[in-house]
Coordinates of N, CA, C and O in Angstrom, one line a residue:
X20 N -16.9 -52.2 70.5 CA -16.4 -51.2 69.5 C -16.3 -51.9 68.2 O -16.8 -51.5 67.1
X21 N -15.4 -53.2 68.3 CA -15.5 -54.1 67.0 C -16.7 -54.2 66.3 O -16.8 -53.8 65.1
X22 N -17.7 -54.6 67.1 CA -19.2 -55.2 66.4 C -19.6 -53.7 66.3 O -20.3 -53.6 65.2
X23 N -19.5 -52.5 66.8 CA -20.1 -51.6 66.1 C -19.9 -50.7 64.6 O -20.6 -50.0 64.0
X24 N -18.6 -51.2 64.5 CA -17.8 -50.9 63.2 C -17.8 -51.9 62.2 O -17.6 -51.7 61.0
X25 N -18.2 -53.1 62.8 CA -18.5 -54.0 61.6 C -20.0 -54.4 61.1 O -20.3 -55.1 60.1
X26 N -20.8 -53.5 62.2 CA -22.3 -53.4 61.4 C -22.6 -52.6 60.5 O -23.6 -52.6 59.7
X27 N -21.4 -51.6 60.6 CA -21.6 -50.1 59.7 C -21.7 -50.6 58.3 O -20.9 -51.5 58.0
X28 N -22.6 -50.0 57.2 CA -22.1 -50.2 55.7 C -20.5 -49.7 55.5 O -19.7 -49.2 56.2
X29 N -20.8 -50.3 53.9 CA -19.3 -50.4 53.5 C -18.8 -48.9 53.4 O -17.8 -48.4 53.7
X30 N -20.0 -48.2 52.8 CA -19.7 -47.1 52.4 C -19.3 -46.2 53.4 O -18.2 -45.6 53.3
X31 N -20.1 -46.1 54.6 CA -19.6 -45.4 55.8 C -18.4 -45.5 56.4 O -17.8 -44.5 56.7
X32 N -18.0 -46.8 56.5 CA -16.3 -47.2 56.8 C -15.8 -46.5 56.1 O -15.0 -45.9 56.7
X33 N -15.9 -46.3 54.6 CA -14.9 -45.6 53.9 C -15.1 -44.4 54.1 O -14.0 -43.8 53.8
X34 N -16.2 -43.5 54.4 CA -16.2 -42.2 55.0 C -15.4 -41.6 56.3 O -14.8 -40.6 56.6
X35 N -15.9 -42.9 56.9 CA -14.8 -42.7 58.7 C -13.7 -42.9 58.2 O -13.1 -41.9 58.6
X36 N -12.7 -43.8 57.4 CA -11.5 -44.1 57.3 C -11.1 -42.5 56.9 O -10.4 -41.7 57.5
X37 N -11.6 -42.3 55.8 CA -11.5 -40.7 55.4 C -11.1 -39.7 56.3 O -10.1 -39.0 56.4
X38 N -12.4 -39.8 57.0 CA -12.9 -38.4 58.0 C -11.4 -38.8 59.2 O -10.7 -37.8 59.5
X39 N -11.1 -40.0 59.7 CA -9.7 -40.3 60.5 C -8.5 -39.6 59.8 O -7.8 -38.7 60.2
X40 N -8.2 -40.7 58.4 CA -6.8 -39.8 58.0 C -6.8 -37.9 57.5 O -5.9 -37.0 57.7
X41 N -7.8 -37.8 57.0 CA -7.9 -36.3 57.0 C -7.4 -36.0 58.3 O -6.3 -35.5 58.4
X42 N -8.3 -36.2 59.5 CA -7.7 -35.4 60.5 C -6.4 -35.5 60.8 O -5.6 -34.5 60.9
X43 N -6.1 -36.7 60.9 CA -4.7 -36.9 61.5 C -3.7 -36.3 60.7 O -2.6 -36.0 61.3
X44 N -3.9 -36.1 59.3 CA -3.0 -35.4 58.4 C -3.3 -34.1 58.3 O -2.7 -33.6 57.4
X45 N -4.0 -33.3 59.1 CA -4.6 -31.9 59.6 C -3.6 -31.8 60.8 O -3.0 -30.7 60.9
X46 N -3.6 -32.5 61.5 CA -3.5 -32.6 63.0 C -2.0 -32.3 63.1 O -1.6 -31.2 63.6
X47 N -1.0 -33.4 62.7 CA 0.7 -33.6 62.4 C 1.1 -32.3 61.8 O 2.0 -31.7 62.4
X48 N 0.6 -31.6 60.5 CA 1.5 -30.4 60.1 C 0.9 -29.2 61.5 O 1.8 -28.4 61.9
X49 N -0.3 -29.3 62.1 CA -0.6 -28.2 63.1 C 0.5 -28.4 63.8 O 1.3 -27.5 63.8
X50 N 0.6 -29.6 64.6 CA 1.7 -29.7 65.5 C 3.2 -29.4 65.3 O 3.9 -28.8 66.0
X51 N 3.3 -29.8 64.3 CA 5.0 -29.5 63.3 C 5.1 -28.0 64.0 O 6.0 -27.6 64.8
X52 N 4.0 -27.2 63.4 CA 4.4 -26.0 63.5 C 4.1 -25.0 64.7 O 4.8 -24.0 64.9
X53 N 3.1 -25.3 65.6 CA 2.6 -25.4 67.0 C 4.0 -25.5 67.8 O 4.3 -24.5 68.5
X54 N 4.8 -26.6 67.8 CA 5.5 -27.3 68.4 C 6.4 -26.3 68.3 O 6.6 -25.4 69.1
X55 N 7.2 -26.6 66.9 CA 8.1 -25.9 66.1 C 9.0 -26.5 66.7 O 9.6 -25.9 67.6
X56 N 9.5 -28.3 66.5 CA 10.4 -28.8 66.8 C 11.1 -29.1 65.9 O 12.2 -29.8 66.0
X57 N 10.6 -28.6 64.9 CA 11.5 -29.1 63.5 C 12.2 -27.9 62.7 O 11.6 -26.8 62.7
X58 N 13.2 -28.0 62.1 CA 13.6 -26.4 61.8 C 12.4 -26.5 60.2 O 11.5 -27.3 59.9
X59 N 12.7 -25.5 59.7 CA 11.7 -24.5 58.9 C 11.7 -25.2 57.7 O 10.7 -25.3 57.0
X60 N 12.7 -25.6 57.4 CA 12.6 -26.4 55.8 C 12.1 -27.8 55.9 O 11.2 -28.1 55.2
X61 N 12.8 -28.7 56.8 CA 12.3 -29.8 56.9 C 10.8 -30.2 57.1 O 10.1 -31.1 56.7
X62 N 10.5 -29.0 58.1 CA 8.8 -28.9 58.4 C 8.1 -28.4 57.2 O 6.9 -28.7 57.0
X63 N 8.6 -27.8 56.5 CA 7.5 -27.2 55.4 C 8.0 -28.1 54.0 O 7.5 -27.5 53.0
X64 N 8.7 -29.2 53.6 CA 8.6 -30.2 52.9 C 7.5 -31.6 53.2 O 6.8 -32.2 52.3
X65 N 7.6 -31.8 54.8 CA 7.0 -32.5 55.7 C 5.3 -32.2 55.1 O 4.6 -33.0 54.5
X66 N 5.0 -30.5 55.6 CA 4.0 -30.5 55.5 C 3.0 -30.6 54.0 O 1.8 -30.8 53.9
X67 N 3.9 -30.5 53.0 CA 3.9 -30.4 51.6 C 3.7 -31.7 51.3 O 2.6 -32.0 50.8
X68 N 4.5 -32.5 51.4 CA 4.1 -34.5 51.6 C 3.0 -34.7 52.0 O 2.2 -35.5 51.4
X69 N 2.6 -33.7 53.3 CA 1.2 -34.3 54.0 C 0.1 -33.9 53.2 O -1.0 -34.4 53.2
X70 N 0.8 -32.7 52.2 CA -0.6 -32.5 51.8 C -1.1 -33.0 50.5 O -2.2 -33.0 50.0
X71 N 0.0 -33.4 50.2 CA -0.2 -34.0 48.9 C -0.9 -35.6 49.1 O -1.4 -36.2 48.2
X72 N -0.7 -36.1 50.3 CA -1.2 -37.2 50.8 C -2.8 -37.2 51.4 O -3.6 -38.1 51.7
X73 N -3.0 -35.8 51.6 CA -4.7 -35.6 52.1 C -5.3 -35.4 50.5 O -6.4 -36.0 50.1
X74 N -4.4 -34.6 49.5 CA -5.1 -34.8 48.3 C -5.8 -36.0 48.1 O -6.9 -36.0 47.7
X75 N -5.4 -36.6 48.2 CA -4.7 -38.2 47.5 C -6.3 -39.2 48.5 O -7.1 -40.1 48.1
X76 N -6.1 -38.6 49.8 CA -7.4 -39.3 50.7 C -8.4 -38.9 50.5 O -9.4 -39.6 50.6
X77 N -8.7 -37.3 50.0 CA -9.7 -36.6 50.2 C -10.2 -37.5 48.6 O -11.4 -37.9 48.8
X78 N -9.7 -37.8 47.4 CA -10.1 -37.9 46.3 C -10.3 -39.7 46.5 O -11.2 -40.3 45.8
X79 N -9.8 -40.2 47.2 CA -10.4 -42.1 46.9 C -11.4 -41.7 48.2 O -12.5 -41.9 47.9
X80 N -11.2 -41.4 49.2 CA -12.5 -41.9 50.1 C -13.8 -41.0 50.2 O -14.9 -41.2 50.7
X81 N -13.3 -39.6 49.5 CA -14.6 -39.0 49.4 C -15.5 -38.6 48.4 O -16.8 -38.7 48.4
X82 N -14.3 -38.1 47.4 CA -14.7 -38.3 45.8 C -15.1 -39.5 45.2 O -16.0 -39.4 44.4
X83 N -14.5 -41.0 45.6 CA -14.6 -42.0 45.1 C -13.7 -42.6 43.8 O -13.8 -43.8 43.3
X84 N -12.6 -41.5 43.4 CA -12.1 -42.3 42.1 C -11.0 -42.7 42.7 O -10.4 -42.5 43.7
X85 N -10.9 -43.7 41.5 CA -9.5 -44.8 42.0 C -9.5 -45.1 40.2 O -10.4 -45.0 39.4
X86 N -8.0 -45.7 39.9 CA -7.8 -45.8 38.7 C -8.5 -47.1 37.9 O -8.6 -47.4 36.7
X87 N -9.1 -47.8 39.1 CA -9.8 -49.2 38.2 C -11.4 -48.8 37.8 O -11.9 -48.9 36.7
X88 N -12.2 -48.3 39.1 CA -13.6 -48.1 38.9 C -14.1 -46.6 37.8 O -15.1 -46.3 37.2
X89 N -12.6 -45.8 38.1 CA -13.6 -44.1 37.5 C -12.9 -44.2 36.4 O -11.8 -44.5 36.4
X90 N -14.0 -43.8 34.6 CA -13.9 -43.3 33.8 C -12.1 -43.0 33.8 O -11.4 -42.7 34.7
X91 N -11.7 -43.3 32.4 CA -10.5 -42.3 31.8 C -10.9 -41.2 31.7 O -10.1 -40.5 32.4
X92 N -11.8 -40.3 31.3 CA -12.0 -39.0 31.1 C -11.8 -38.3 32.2 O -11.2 -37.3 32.1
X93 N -12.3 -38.8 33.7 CA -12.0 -38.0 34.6 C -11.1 -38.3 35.3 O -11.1 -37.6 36.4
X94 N -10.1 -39.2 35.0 CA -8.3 -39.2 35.4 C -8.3 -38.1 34.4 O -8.3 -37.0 34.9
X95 N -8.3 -38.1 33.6 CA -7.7 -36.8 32.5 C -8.0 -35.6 33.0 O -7.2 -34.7 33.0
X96 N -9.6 -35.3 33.5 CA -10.0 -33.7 33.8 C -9.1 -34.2 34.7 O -8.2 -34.5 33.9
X97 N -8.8 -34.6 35.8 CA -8.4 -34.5 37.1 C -6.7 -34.0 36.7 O -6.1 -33.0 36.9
X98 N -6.4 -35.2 36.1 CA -4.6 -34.9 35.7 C -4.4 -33.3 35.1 O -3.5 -32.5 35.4
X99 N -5.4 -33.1 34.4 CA -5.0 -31.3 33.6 C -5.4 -30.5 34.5 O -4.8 -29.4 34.7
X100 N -6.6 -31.0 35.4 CA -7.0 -29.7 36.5 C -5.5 -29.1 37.6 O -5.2 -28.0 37.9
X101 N -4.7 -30.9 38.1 CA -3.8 -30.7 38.4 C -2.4 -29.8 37.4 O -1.7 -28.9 37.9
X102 N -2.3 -30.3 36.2 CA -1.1 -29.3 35.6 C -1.6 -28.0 35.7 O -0.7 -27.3 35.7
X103 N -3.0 -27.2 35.7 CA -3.0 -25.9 35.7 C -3.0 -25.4 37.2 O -2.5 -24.3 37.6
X104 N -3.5 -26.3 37.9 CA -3.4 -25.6 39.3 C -2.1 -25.6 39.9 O -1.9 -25.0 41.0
X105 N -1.0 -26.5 39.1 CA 0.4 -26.5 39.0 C 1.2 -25.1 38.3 O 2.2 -24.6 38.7
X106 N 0.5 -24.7 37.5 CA 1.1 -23.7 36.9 C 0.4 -22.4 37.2 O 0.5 -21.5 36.3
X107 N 0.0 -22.2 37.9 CA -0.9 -21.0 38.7 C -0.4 -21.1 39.7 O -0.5 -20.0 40.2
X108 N 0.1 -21.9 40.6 CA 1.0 -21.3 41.4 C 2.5 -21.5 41.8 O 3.3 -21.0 42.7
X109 N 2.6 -22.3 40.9 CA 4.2 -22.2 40.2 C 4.5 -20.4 39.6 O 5.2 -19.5 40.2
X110 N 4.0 -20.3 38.7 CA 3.6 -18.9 38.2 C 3.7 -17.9 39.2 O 4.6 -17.1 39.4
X111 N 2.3 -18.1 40.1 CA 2.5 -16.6 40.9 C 3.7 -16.7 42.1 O 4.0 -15.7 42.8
X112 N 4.2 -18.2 42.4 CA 5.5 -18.1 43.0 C 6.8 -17.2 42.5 O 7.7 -16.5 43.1
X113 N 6.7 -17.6 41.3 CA 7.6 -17.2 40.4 C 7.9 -15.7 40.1 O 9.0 -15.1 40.0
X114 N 6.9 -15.2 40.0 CA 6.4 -13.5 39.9 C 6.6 -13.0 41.1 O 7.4 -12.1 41.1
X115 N 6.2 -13.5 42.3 CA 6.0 -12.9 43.9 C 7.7 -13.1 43.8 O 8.4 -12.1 43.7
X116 N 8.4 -14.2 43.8 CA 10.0 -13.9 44.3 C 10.8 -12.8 42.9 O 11.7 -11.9 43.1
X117 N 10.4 -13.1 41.8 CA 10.9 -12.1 41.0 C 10.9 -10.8 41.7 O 12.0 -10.4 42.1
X118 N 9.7 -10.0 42.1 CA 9.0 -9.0 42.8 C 9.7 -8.6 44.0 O 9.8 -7.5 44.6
X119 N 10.2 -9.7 44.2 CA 11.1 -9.7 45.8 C 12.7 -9.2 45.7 O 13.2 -8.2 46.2
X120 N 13.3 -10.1 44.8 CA 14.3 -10.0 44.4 C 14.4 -8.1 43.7 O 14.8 -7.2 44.4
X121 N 13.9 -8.0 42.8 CA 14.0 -6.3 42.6 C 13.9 -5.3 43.7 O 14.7 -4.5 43.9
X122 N 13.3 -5.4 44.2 CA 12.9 -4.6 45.3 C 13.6 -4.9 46.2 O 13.1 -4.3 47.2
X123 N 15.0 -5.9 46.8 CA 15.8 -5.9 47.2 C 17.0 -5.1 46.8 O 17.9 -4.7 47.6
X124 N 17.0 -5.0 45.4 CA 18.6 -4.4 44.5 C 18.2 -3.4 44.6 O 18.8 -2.5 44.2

């Protein structure tokens, strides 16, 4: 198994490393909630960590950027793509419980 993982290119390693932690960080919130050994808030912070951590894998092992090799310009698209995809659903969170709240009173 060793020698077959160490013939592989560099680049492929970094695909399987990828294609491993994606799953496993696919895998842990299924179970969280599958299981439902965890109460409701703790699991759905849990799974919010996880996902912010598959971000984070999906963009160095598949995308390729990391802050030494990629361009400033595309840390920047990347950082604003994040503040608006932050405020689009910050936003319609914010609207949907407003919506909730009225329609309660």
């Amino acid at each position: 198994m060793k020698v077959w993982i160490a013939n592989l290119e560099p680049g492929v390693k970094v695909y399987l490393t990828g294609f491993v932690l994606a799953l496993a960080l696919t895998v842990i919130p299924f179970a969280l909630v599958a299981i439902d050994v965890v109460p409701r808030l703790p699991a759905l912070i849990v799974i919010a960590v996880l996902a912010l951590i598959q971000v984070l894998v999906h963009l160095r092992c598949f995308l390729h950027l990391d802050l030494e090799t990629t361009p400033r310009e595309n840390i920047v698209a990347i950082a604003f793509a994040a503040v608006l995809i932050f405020l689009l659903i910050g936003g319609s969170l914010w609207i949907m419980l407003d919506l909730h709240n009225r329609m309660i009173v």
